[in-house]
């Protein structure tokens, strides 16, 4: 006998009566519209101070079919989608995702313990991660949909970590704005919170975070399993949970208000004392006109954190002069003869080069194209992270050191060959550029082509325009502002096909009607598949989200094959 919940899911997915639930038949455009409409209403109620309505709207969203579908979609598309919890399950098929959506019910919900793993930190220590099960991740994602509009509406203006539409480059640009002038603050409190995620007080979270208290308490007290043994959790929110960064941000929000109230009660910008707070997750810096002022600011922050069960790290917290400089988020911020420069930090560069050396060392007997395939994403990702800062000189040095490593790798492979032979074998000349590390490979159609090693200096240096502090992605009055920012980010993808398709579509995915951004990623879809004679003409191509691309290659709402139907949908 078919349960009521399963009949509801079939109604949502459009499956035929008595048939199986088909994940790819969900009307994502309708689901996203419903969820976003509720999120905007929550954000509006927060701005108006109507907390009773906020709670009612949160209940509607967390119990809606659209919210549950989007929650499952999120946890099955992110980087941890193939990492199981203690139950060993992953939702890697449409059927499992549909059944997972059916299981997201509050009544009788009991989260399972976290699977504890450790990953290395930059200082050589190990960072503990707690990995929830797929069902618990989806429940967290569901409640995060209802919590995020509140956190964005009440967040500190200059908090940039783990927030939608914000990134570390925004924090770096705010540092530049706060310190660049001759009359700017000369002293900086470079602070770090000791074990932030592990030590947040549960009582404070339950009392102050506006979400379902019963479900939140169950998450916090679920415990973790390490080496087959169950341990209780008395404090902290686990690193690895999808909702944990937002909980940590809401715990730390209020720092900026405390500083403004103390140092500039009548002026929001703290100009007299030159006090500015820039925070990214649990790393933050405070600028000030004097060392004594920052000592007082540090005392205020210690009192603020103590109420939440946290404390500053004695090892990492210090007050420095701007001429001495400080490291923040992988960059070194320092004034040279009165000019502020933000460069890649030495520790960050060294960690990157160690990773490159490890890849090359582990590929002693590998083919050249394998080495290029392993190195290219690492080099490109690192260079893109630093491309908005003063990094051209560092990029040149890094390229030279990588070339030395590759030259040694090539020479070790052929110890009895002349050096000119080794050079001709692995390095080529292309135009005016010599020593191009490249390999000849065959593509899927058997045609020969060259793959080349990416150079950091190939990535152009471009100044980043910081997000406006008060911008809120859940306030419709900011929609045009964020649309402009998305367009600028896509313009920086170069003269590739994807930005051209993006502009032609107005930045909208034709399947789910949501924005395609650099963060969401995309796939180029052939409306008429190549196997059915489809061409590479732009009229036959469209840009889709990854999940929407799967859907386009599966079924449409009426169960017919997607390819011939999607063209009319896209053109409409």
Coordinates of C-alpha atoms in Angstrom, one line a residue:
X1 CA 0.0 0.0 0.0
X2 CA 1.4 3.4 -1.0
X3 CA 1.9 5.8 2.0
X4 CA 0.5 9.3 2.1
X5 CA 4.0 10.8 2.2
X6 CA 5.0 8.8 -1.0
X7 CA 1.9 10.0 -2.8
X8 CA 2.8 13.6 -1.9
X9 CA 6.3 13.1 -3.3
X10 CA 4.9 11.6 -6.5
X11 CA 2.7 14.7 -6.8
X12 CA 5.7 16.9 -6.5
X13 CA 7.8 15.0 -8.9
X14 CA 5.1 14.4 -11.4
X15 CA 5.4 10.7 -11.4
X16 CA 2.6 8.7 -12.7
X17 CA 0.2 7.0 -10.2
X18 CA 1.6 3.7 -9.1
X19 CA 5.0 4.4 -10.7
X20 CA 8.3 4.9 -9.1
X21 CA 9.5 8.4 -7.9
X22 CA 11.7 10.0 -10.4
X23 CA 14.2 12.6 -9.0
X24 CA 14.8 14.1 -12.4
X25 CA 11.1 15.0 -12.9
X26 CA 11.0 17.5 -10.0
X27 CA 10.0 21.0 -11.2
X28 CA 13.0 22.8 -9.9
X29 CA 11.9 26.2 -11.2
X30 CA 8.8 26.0 -9.1
X31 CA 10.7 24.6 -6.1
X32 CA 13.2 27.4 -6.1
X33 CA 10.5 30.1 -6.5
X34 CA 8.6 28.7 -3.5
X35 CA 11.7 28.5 -1.3
X36 CA 13.0 31.9 -2.3
X37 CA 9.7 33.6 -1.8
X38 CA 9.5 32.2 1.8
X39 CA 13.2 33.2 2.4
X40 CA 12.5 36.8 1.3
X41 CA 9.4 36.9 3.6
X42 CA 11.5 35.7 6.5
X43 CA 14.2 38.4 5.9
X44 CA 11.5 41.1 5.6
X45 CA 10.0 39.9 8.9
X46 CA 13.4 40.1 10.6
X47 CA 13.9 43.7 9.4
X48 CA 10.5 44.6 10.8
X49 CA 11.2 42.8 14.1
X50 CA 8.2 40.5 13.7
X51 CA 9.8 37.4 15.3
X52 CA 6.5 35.5 15.7
X53 CA 6.0 35.7 11.9
X54 CA 9.6 34.7 11.4
X55 CA 9.0 31.5 13.3
X56 CA 5.8 30.7 11.4
X57 CA 7.5 31.2 8.1
X58 CA 10.4 29.0 9.1
X59 CA 8.0 26.3 10.0
X60 CA 6.4 26.6 6.5
X61 CA 9.7 26.4 4.7
X62 CA 11.1 23.4 6.7
X63 CA 7.9 21.5 6.1
X64 CA 7.5 22.4 2.5
X65 CA 8.1 19.9 -0.3
X66 CA 10.2 22.4 -2.2
X67 CA 12.5 23.0 0.7
X68 CA 13.1 19.3 1.2
X69 CA 13.9 18.8 -2.5
X70 CA 16.3 21.7 -2.5
X71 CA 18.0 20.5 0.7
X72 CA 18.6 17.0 -0.8
X73 CA 19.8 18.6 -4.1
X74 CA 22.3 20.7 -2.2
X75 CA 23.9 17.9 -0.2
X76 CA 24.1 15.6 -3.2
X77 CA 25.9 18.1 -5.4
X78 CA 28.5 19.6 -3.0
X79 CA 32.1 18.3 -2.6
X80 CA 31.2 15.9 0.2
X81 CA 28.5 14.1 -1.7
X82 CA 30.7 10.9 -1.9
X83 CA 31.7 11.0 1.8
X84 CA 29.4 8.7 3.9
X85 CA 28.6 9.1 7.6
X86 CA 28.6 6.3 10.2
X87 CA 25.9 4.4 8.3
X88 CA 28.1 4.2 5.2
X89 CA 25.4 5.4 2.9
X90 CA 25.6 8.0 0.1
X91 CA 22.7 9.2 -2.1
X92 CA 24.3 8.7 -5.5
X93 CA 21.3 7.7 -7.5
X94 CA 18.0 9.5 -8.3
X95 CA 16.0 6.9 -6.4
X96 CA 18.0 7.3 -3.3
X97 CA 17.7 11.1 -3.5
X98 CA 13.9 10.8 -3.9
X99 CA 13.7 8.4 -0.9
X100 CA 15.9 10.7 1.1
X101 CA 13.5 13.6 0.5
X102 CA 10.7 11.4 1.8
X103 CA 12.7 10.8 5.0
X104 CA 13.0 14.5 6.0
X105 CA 10.3 14.6 8.7
X106 CA 10.6 16.3 12.0
X107 CA 8.4 13.8 13.9
X108 CA 10.5 11.0 15.2
X109 CA 13.7 12.4 13.9
X110 CA 16.8 11.4 15.7
X111 CA 20.3 12.2 14.2
X112 CA 23.0 9.6 14.2
X113 CA 26.5 10.2 15.7
X114 CA 29.1 11.9 13.6
X115 CA 31.9 10.1 12.0
X116 CA 35.1 11.7 13.4
X117 CA 38.1 12.1 11.0
X118 CA 41.2 14.2 11.1
X119 CA 42.8 16.4 8.4
X120 CA 46.2 18.1 8.7
X121 CA 46.4 21.9 9.4
X122 CA 49.0 24.3 8.1
X123 CA 50.9 24.3 11.4
X124 CA 51.3 20.5 11.4
X125 CA 48.4 19.8 13.9
X126 CA 45.3 17.9 13.0
X127 CA 41.9 19.4 12.6
X128 CA 38.9 17.2 13.7
X129 CA 36.0 16.9 11.3
X130 CA 32.6 15.4 12.2
X131 CA 30.8 13.9 9.2
X132 CA 27.0 13.5 9.5
X133 CA 25.0 11.0 7.7
X134 CA 23.4 12.0 4.4
X135 CA 20.0 12.2 6.1
X136 CA 21.3 14.4 8.8
X137 CA 23.1 16.6 6.3
X138 CA 19.9 17.0 4.3
X139 CA 18.0 18.0 7.5
X140 CA 20.7 20.5 8.3
X141 CA 20.5 21.9 4.8
X142 CA 16.7 22.1 5.1
X143 CA 16.8 24.1 8.4
X144 CA 19.7 26.2 7.0
X145 CA 17.3 27.4 4.2
X146 CA 15.1 28.9 7.0
X147 CA 18.0 30.2 9.1
X148 CA 20.2 31.9 6.4
X149 CA 17.8 34.8 5.8
X150 CA 18.0 35.6 9.5
X151 CA 21.8 35.3 9.7
X152 CA 22.2 37.5 6.7
X153 CA 19.9 40.2 8.0
X154 CA 21.5 40.4 11.4
X155 CA 25.2 39.7 10.5
X156 CA 28.0 42.1 11.1
X157 CA 28.5 44.3 8.0
X158 CA 32.2 43.3 7.7
X159 CA 31.9 39.6 8.2
X160 CA 32.9 37.7 5.1
X161 CA 33.4 34.0 5.9
X162 CA 30.9 31.3 4.9
X163 CA 28.3 33.8 3.7
X164 CA 26.5 33.8 0.3
X165 CA 27.9 36.2 -2.2
X166 CA 30.9 36.9 0.0
X167 CA 34.5 35.6 -0.2
X168 CA 38.0 36.1 1.3
X169 CA 38.8 38.6 -1.4
X170 CA 36.2 40.9 0.0
X171 CA 37.9 40.7 3.4
X172 CA 41.2 41.5 1.8
X173 CA 39.8 44.5 0.0
X174 CA 38.2 45.8 3.2
X175 CA 41.7 45.6 4.8
X176 CA 43.0 47.6 1.9
X177 CA 40.3 50.2 2.3
X178 CA 40.8 50.5 6.1
X179 CA 44.6 50.7 6.0
X180 CA 45.7 52.2 2.6
X181 CA 45.7 55.9 3.4
X182 CA 48.5 57.8 5.0
X183 CA 46.2 58.9 7.9
X184 CA 44.7 55.4 8.3
X185 CA 45.2 53.3 11.4
X186 CA 48.8 52.3 12.1
X187 CA 48.1 49.4 14.5
X188 CA 46.4 46.1 14.0
X189 CA 45.1 43.5 16.4
X190 CA 45.6 40.2 14.5
X191 CA 43.4 37.8 16.4
X192 CA 42.3 34.1 16.2
X193 CA 39.8 32.2 18.3
X194 CA 41.0 29.1 19.9
X195 CA 39.1 26.0 18.8
X196 CA 36.0 28.1 17.8
X197 CA 33.9 25.3 16.4
X198 CA 34.8 22.9 19.2
X199 CA 34.1 25.2 22.1
X200 CA 30.9 27.2 21.4
X201 CA 28.6 26.8 24.4
X202 CA 25.5 24.7 23.6
X203 CA 23.4 26.7 26.1
X204 CA 24.2 29.9 24.3
X205 CA 23.4 28.4 20.9
X206 CA 20.0 27.0 22.0
X207 CA 19.0 30.2 23.7
X208 CA 20.1 32.7 21.0
X209 CA 19.9 31.0 17.5
X210 CA 16.4 31.4 16.1
X211 CA 15.7 28.0 14.7
X212 CA 13.9 24.8 15.8
X213 CA 15.3 24.4 19.3
X214 CA 14.4 20.7 19.6
X215 CA 16.2 19.7 16.3
X216 CA 19.1 22.0 17.1
X217 CA 19.6 20.4 20.5
X218 CA 19.5 16.9 19.0
X219 CA 22.3 17.9 16.5
X220 CA 24.5 19.4 19.2
X221 CA 24.1 16.3 21.5
X222 CA 24.4 13.6 18.9
X223 CA 28.0 12.7 19.8
X224 CA 30.6 11.3 17.5
X225 CA 32.2 7.9 16.8
X226 CA 36.0 7.5 16.7
X227 CA 37.8 4.2 16.3
X228 CA 34.5 2.4 16.9
X229 CA 33.8 4.1 20.2
X230 CA 31.0 6.6 20.9
X231 CA 31.8 9.9 22.6
X232 CA 29.4 12.5 23.9
X233 CA 29.5 16.2 22.8
X234 CA 29.2 18.7 25.6
X235 CA 30.3 21.8 23.6
X236 CA 30.9 23.0 20.1
X237 CA 29.3 22.6 16.7
X238 CA 31.0 20.0 14.5
X239 CA 33.2 21.1 11.6
X240 CA 31.8 19.1 8.7
X241 CA 28.1 19.9 9.3
X242 CA 26.5 22.0 6.6
X243 CA 24.9 24.3 9.1
X244 CA 27.9 24.6 11.4
X245 CA 29.5 27.7 9.7
X246 CA 26.3 29.6 9.9
X247 CA 25.9 28.7 13.6
X248 CA 29.5 29.9 14.2
X249 CA 28.9 33.1 12.3
X250 CA 25.8 33.9 14.4
X251 CA 27.7 33.2 17.5
X252 CA 30.3 35.8 16.6
X253 CA 28.0 38.4 15.1
X254 CA 27.8 41.4 17.4
X255 CA 31.6 42.1 17.6
X256 CA 31.3 45.1 15.4
X257 CA 28.4 46.6 17.4
X258 CA 30.4 46.2 20.6
X259 CA 33.3 48.0 19.1
X260 CA 31.2 50.8 17.7
X261 CA 29.3 51.3 20.9
X262 CA 32.6 51.6 22.9
X263 CA 34.8 53.6 20.6
X264 CA 32.4 55.7 18.6
X265 CA 29.0 55.9 20.2
X266 CA 27.9 58.8 17.9
X267 CA 29.7 57.8 14.7
X268 CA 29.2 54.4 12.9
X269 CA 32.6 54.4 11.2
X270 CA 34.8 54.9 14.3
X271 CA 36.8 57.5 12.4
X272 CA 38.2 59.2 15.5
X273 CA 39.8 56.1 16.8
X274 CA 40.2 54.5 13.4
X275 CA 38.6 51.3 14.6
X276 CA 37.5 48.8 11.9
X277 CA 36.7 45.1 12.3
X278 CA 37.3 42.7 9.4
X279 CA 36.3 39.1 10.1
X280 CA 36.4 35.9 8.1
X281 CA 34.9 33.0 10.1
X282 CA 37.0 32.8 13.4
X283 CA 39.9 34.9 12.0
X284 CA 39.6 38.6 12.5
X285 CA 41.6 41.8 12.6
X286 CA 40.8 45.1 14.3
X287 CA 42.5 48.3 13.3
X288 CA 43.2 51.1 15.7
X289 CA 44.9 54.5 16.1
X290 CA 47.1 53.3 19.0
X291 CA 48.4 50.1 20.7
X292 CA 46.7 51.1 23.9
X293 CA 43.3 51.4 22.2
X294 CA 43.7 47.9 20.7
X295 CA 44.6 46.5 24.2
X296 CA 41.2 47.7 25.3
X297 CA 39.6 46.3 22.2
X298 CA 41.2 43.0 22.9
X299 CA 39.7 43.0 26.4
X300 CA 36.3 43.8 25.0
X301 CA 36.5 40.8 22.6
X302 CA 37.6 38.5 25.4
X303 CA 34.6 39.4 27.4
X304 CA 32.3 39.0 24.3
X305 CA 33.7 35.6 23.6
X306 CA 33.7 34.4 27.2
X307 CA 29.9 34.6 27.2
X308 CA 29.8 32.2 24.3
X309 CA 32.3 29.7 25.8
X310 CA 35.2 30.9 23.6
X311 CA 38.6 32.5 24.1
X312 CA 41.3 34.1 22.0
X313 CA 44.3 32.0 21.0
X314 CA 47.4 33.3 22.9
X315 CA 49.6 31.8 20.3
X316 CA 48.0 33.5 17.3
X317 CA 46.7 36.8 18.7
X318 CA 49.1 39.8 18.7
X319 CA 49.2 43.5 18.1
X320 CA 51.5 44.7 15.3
X321 CA 52.4 47.9 13.6
X322 CA 51.3 48.1 9.9
X323 CA 55.0 48.6 8.9
X324 CA 55.7 45.2 10.4
X325 CA 52.7 43.7 8.7
X326 CA 50.5 40.6 9.4
X327 CA 49.3 37.5 7.7
X328 CA 45.5 37.2 7.1
X329 CA 43.8 34.5 5.0
X330 CA 46.9 33.5 3.2
X331 CA 48.0 37.1 2.4
X332 CA 50.6 39.4 4.0
X333 CA 49.3 42.9 4.6
X334 CA 52.0 45.5 5.1
X335 CA 53.0 49.0 4.3
X336 CA 56.3 49.6 2.5
X337 CA 57.5 53.2 2.9
X338 CA 53.9 54.3 3.5
X339 CA 52.4 52.3 0.6
X340 CA 50.1 49.4 1.5
X341 CA 50.7 46.1 -0.4
X342 CA 48.8 42.8 0.0
X343 CA 50.9 39.9 -1.2
X344 CA 50.7 36.1 -1.0
X345 CA 52.1 35.2 2.4
X346 CA 55.3 33.3 2.6
X347 CA 53.7 30.4 4.5
X348 CA 51.0 30.1 1.9
X349 CA 53.5 30.0 -1.0
X350 CA 55.6 27.4 0.8
X351 CA 52.6 25.2 1.5
X352 CA 51.6 25.5 -2.2
X353 CA 55.1 24.6 -3.4
X354 CA 55.2 21.6 -1.0
X355 CA 52.0 20.3 -2.5
X356 CA 53.5 20.7 -6.0
X357 CA 56.7 18.9 -5.0
X358 CA 54.7 16.1 -3.6
X359 CA 52.7 15.6 -6.8
X360 CA 55.9 15.6 -8.9
X361 CA 57.7 13.3 -6.5
X362 CA 54.8 10.8 -6.5
X363 CA 54.8 10.8 -10.3
X364 CA 58.3 9.5 -10.9
X365 CA 57.2 6.9 -13.3
X366 CA 54.0 8.5 -14.5
X367 CA 53.4 9.8 -18.0
X368 CA 53.9 13.5 -18.7
X369 CA 50.2 14.1 -19.4
X370 CA 49.3 12.6 -16.0
X371 CA 51.7 15.1 -14.3
X372 CA 50.1 18.0 -16.2
X373 CA 46.6 16.8 -15.4
X374 CA 47.5 16.7 -11.6
X375 CA 49.3 20.0 -11.5
X376 CA 47.1 22.2 -13.7
X377 CA 44.1 22.4 -11.3
X378 CA 46.4 23.0 -8.3
X379 CA 48.3 25.8 -10.0
X380 CA 45.2 27.4 -11.5
X381 CA 43.3 27.3 -8.2
X382 CA 46.1 28.8 -6.2
X383 CA 46.7 31.6 -8.8
X384 CA 43.0 32.4 -9.0
X385 CA 42.9 32.8 -5.3
X386 CA 45.7 35.4 -5.3
X387 CA 44.9 37.1 -8.6
X388 CA 43.2 40.1 -6.9
X389 CA 46.4 41.1 -4.9
X390 CA 49.9 42.2 -5.6
X391 CA 51.0 38.8 -6.8
X392 CA 52.8 39.2 -10.2
X393 CA 56.3 38.9 -8.8
X394 CA 55.3 35.9 -6.6
X395 CA 53.7 34.2 -9.6
X396 CA 57.0 34.6 -11.6
X397 CA 59.0 33.1 -8.8
X398 CA 56.6 30.2 -8.4
X399 CA 56.7 29.4 -12.1
X400 CA 60.5 29.3 -12.0
X401 CA 60.6 27.0 -9.0
X402 CA 58.0 24.6 -10.6
X403 CA 60.1 24.6 -13.8
X404 CA 63.1 23.6 -11.8
X405 CA 61.2 20.7 -10.2
X406 CA 60.0 19.5 -13.6
X407 CA 63.4 19.7 -15.1
X408 CA 64.8 17.6 -12.3
X409 CA 61.9 15.2 -12.7
X410 CA 62.6 14.9 -16.5
X411 CA 66.4 14.4 -16.0
X412 CA 66.0 11.7 -13.4
X413 CA 63.9 9.7 -15.9
X414 CA 66.6 9.6 -18.5
X415 CA 70.0 9.7 -16.7
X416 CA 71.9 8.5 -19.7
X417 CA 70.4 10.9 -22.3
X418 CA 71.9 14.2 -23.3
X419 CA 70.3 17.3 -21.7
X420 CA 69.3 18.6 -25.2
X421 CA 67.5 15.3 -25.8
X422 CA 65.6 15.6 -22.5
X423 CA 64.7 19.2 -23.3
X424 CA 63.3 18.4 -26.7
X425 CA 61.4 15.4 -25.3
X426 CA 59.5 17.3 -22.6
X427 CA 59.8 21.0 -23.3
X428 CA 58.7 22.7 -26.6
X429 CA 58.9 26.1 -28.1
X430 CA 55.6 27.8 -28.9
X431 CA 55.9 31.2 -30.6
X432 CA 58.1 33.4 -28.4
X433 CA 57.8 31.2 -25.4
X434 CA 60.4 28.5 -24.8
X435 CA 60.4 25.6 -22.3
X436 CA 56.7 24.9 -22.6
X437 CA 56.0 21.7 -20.6
X438 CA 53.5 19.9 -22.9
X439 CA 52.5 16.5 -24.0
X440 CA 50.6 15.1 -27.1
X441 CA 47.4 13.1 -26.4
X442 CA 44.4 11.8 -28.3
X443 CA 41.0 13.2 -27.6
X444 CA 37.8 11.1 -27.4
X445 CA 37.4 11.2 -31.2
X446 CA 41.0 10.0 -31.8
X447 CA 42.4 13.4 -32.9
X448 CA 45.8 14.4 -31.7
X449 CA 46.2 17.5 -29.5
X450 CA 48.6 19.0 -27.0
X451 CA 48.0 19.5 -23.2
X452 CA 50.2 22.2 -21.6
X453 CA 51.2 23.0 -18.1
X454 CA 49.4 26.1 -16.7
X455 CA 51.6 28.9 -15.5
X456 CA 50.7 31.2 -12.6
X457 CA 51.8 34.2 -14.7
X458 CA 49.1 33.3 -17.3
X459 CA 46.5 34.4 -14.7
X460 CA 46.0 38.2 -15.1
X461 CA 46.0 40.4 -12.0
X462 CA 42.7 42.2 -11.5
X463 CA 41.5 44.4 -8.7
X464 CA 38.4 43.1 -6.9
X465 CA 35.4 45.3 -6.3
X466 CA 34.3 44.6 -2.7
X467 CA 30.7 43.7 -1.9
X468 CA 28.8 46.5 -0.3
X469 CA 28.6 45.9 3.5
X470 CA 24.9 46.2 3.7
X471 CA 24.0 44.0 0.7
X472 CA 21.5 41.3 1.5
X473 CA 20.8 38.5 -1.1
X474 CA 17.4 37.9 0.5
X475 CA 16.3 41.5 0.1
X476 CA 14.7 41.9 -3.4
X477 CA 15.9 45.5 -3.5
X478 CA 19.4 44.2 -4.0
X479 CA 18.6 41.8 -6.9
X480 CA 19.9 44.2 -9.6
X481 CA 23.1 44.8 -7.6
X482 CA 23.9 41.1 -7.4
X483 CA 23.0 40.5 -11.0
X484 CA 25.6 43.1 -12.0
X485 CA 28.2 41.4 -9.8
X486 CA 27.5 38.0 -11.3
X487 CA 27.9 39.5 -14.8
X488 CA 31.3 41.0 -13.9
X489 CA 32.5 37.7 -12.5
X490 CA 31.5 35.9 -15.6
X491 CA 33.2 38.6 -17.8
X492 CA 36.5 37.6 -16.0
X493 CA 36.2 34.1 -17.3
X494 CA 37.8 35.3 -20.6
X495 CA 36.6 34.9 -24.1
X496 CA 35.4 31.3 -23.6
X497 CA 32.0 30.0 -24.9
X498 CA 30.4 29.8 -21.4
X499 CA 30.4 33.6 -20.7
X500 CA 28.9 34.2 -24.2
X501 CA 26.1 31.7 -23.5
X502 CA 25.6 33.2 -20.1
X503 CA 25.0 36.6 -21.5
X504 CA 22.6 35.3 -24.2
X505 CA 20.6 33.6 -21.4
X506 CA 20.7 36.6 -19.1
X507 CA 22.6 34.5 -16.6
X508 CA 19.5 32.3 -15.9
X509 CA 19.4 28.5 -16.1
X510 CA 16.5 27.7 -18.4
X511 CA 15.6 24.6 -16.4
X512 CA 15.4 25.8 -12.8
X513 CA 15.2 29.6 -13.6
X514 CA 18.0 30.3 -11.0
X515 CA 21.2 32.3 -11.6
X516 CA 24.2 30.5 -12.9
X517 CA 27.3 31.9 -11.1
X518 CA 31.0 31.1 -10.8
X519 CA 30.2 29.4 -7.4
X520 CA 27.3 27.2 -8.7
X521 CA 29.3 26.0 -11.7
X522 CA 27.8 25.0 -15.1
X523 CA 27.7 22.5 -17.9
X524 CA 27.3 23.2 -21.7
X525 CA 24.3 21.3 -22.9
X526 CA 23.6 20.2 -26.5
X527 CA 19.9 20.7 -27.1
X528 CA 20.0 18.2 -29.9
X529 CA 22.6 15.6 -28.8
X530 CA 25.6 15.1 -31.0
X531 CA 24.7 11.4 -31.3
X532 CA 21.5 12.5 -33.0
X533 CA 23.2 14.9 -35.4
X534 CA 23.3 17.9 -33.1
X535 CA 25.9 20.5 -34.1
X536 CA 28.3 22.7 -32.1
X537 CA 26.6 25.9 -33.3
X538 CA 25.6 28.3 -30.5
X539 CA 22.0 27.9 -31.5
X540 CA 22.2 24.3 -30.3
X541 CA 24.0 25.0 -27.0
X542 CA 22.7 26.3 -23.7
X543 CA 24.3 26.7 -20.2
X544 CA 22.8 24.7 -17.4
X545 CA 23.5 23.9 -13.7
X546 CA 25.1 20.5 -13.2
X547 CA 21.9 18.9 -11.7
X548 CA 19.8 20.5 -14.4
X549 CA 22.2 19.1 -17.0
X550 CA 21.5 15.6 -15.6
X551 CA 17.8 16.3 -15.7
X552 CA 18.0 17.5 -19.3
X553 CA 19.6 14.1 -20.2
X554 CA 17.0 12.2 -18.3
X555 CA 13.3 12.9 -18.5
X556 CA 11.0 15.9 -18.7
X557 CA 7.9 16.3 -16.6
X558 CA 5.8 14.2 -19.0
X559 CA 8.3 11.3 -19.1
X560 CA 9.5 11.9 -22.7
X561 CA 13.1 12.0 -23.7
X562 CA 14.5 15.4 -22.8
X563 CA 16.6 16.4 -25.8
X564 CA 13.9 17.3 -28.4
X565 CA 11.7 18.9 -25.7
X566 CA 14.2 21.1 -24.0
X567 CA 14.9 23.2 -27.1
X568 CA 11.4 24.5 -27.2
X569 CA 11.6 25.2 -23.4
X570 CA 14.9 27.0 -23.8
X571 CA 13.7 29.1 -26.8
X572 CA 10.5 30.0 -24.9

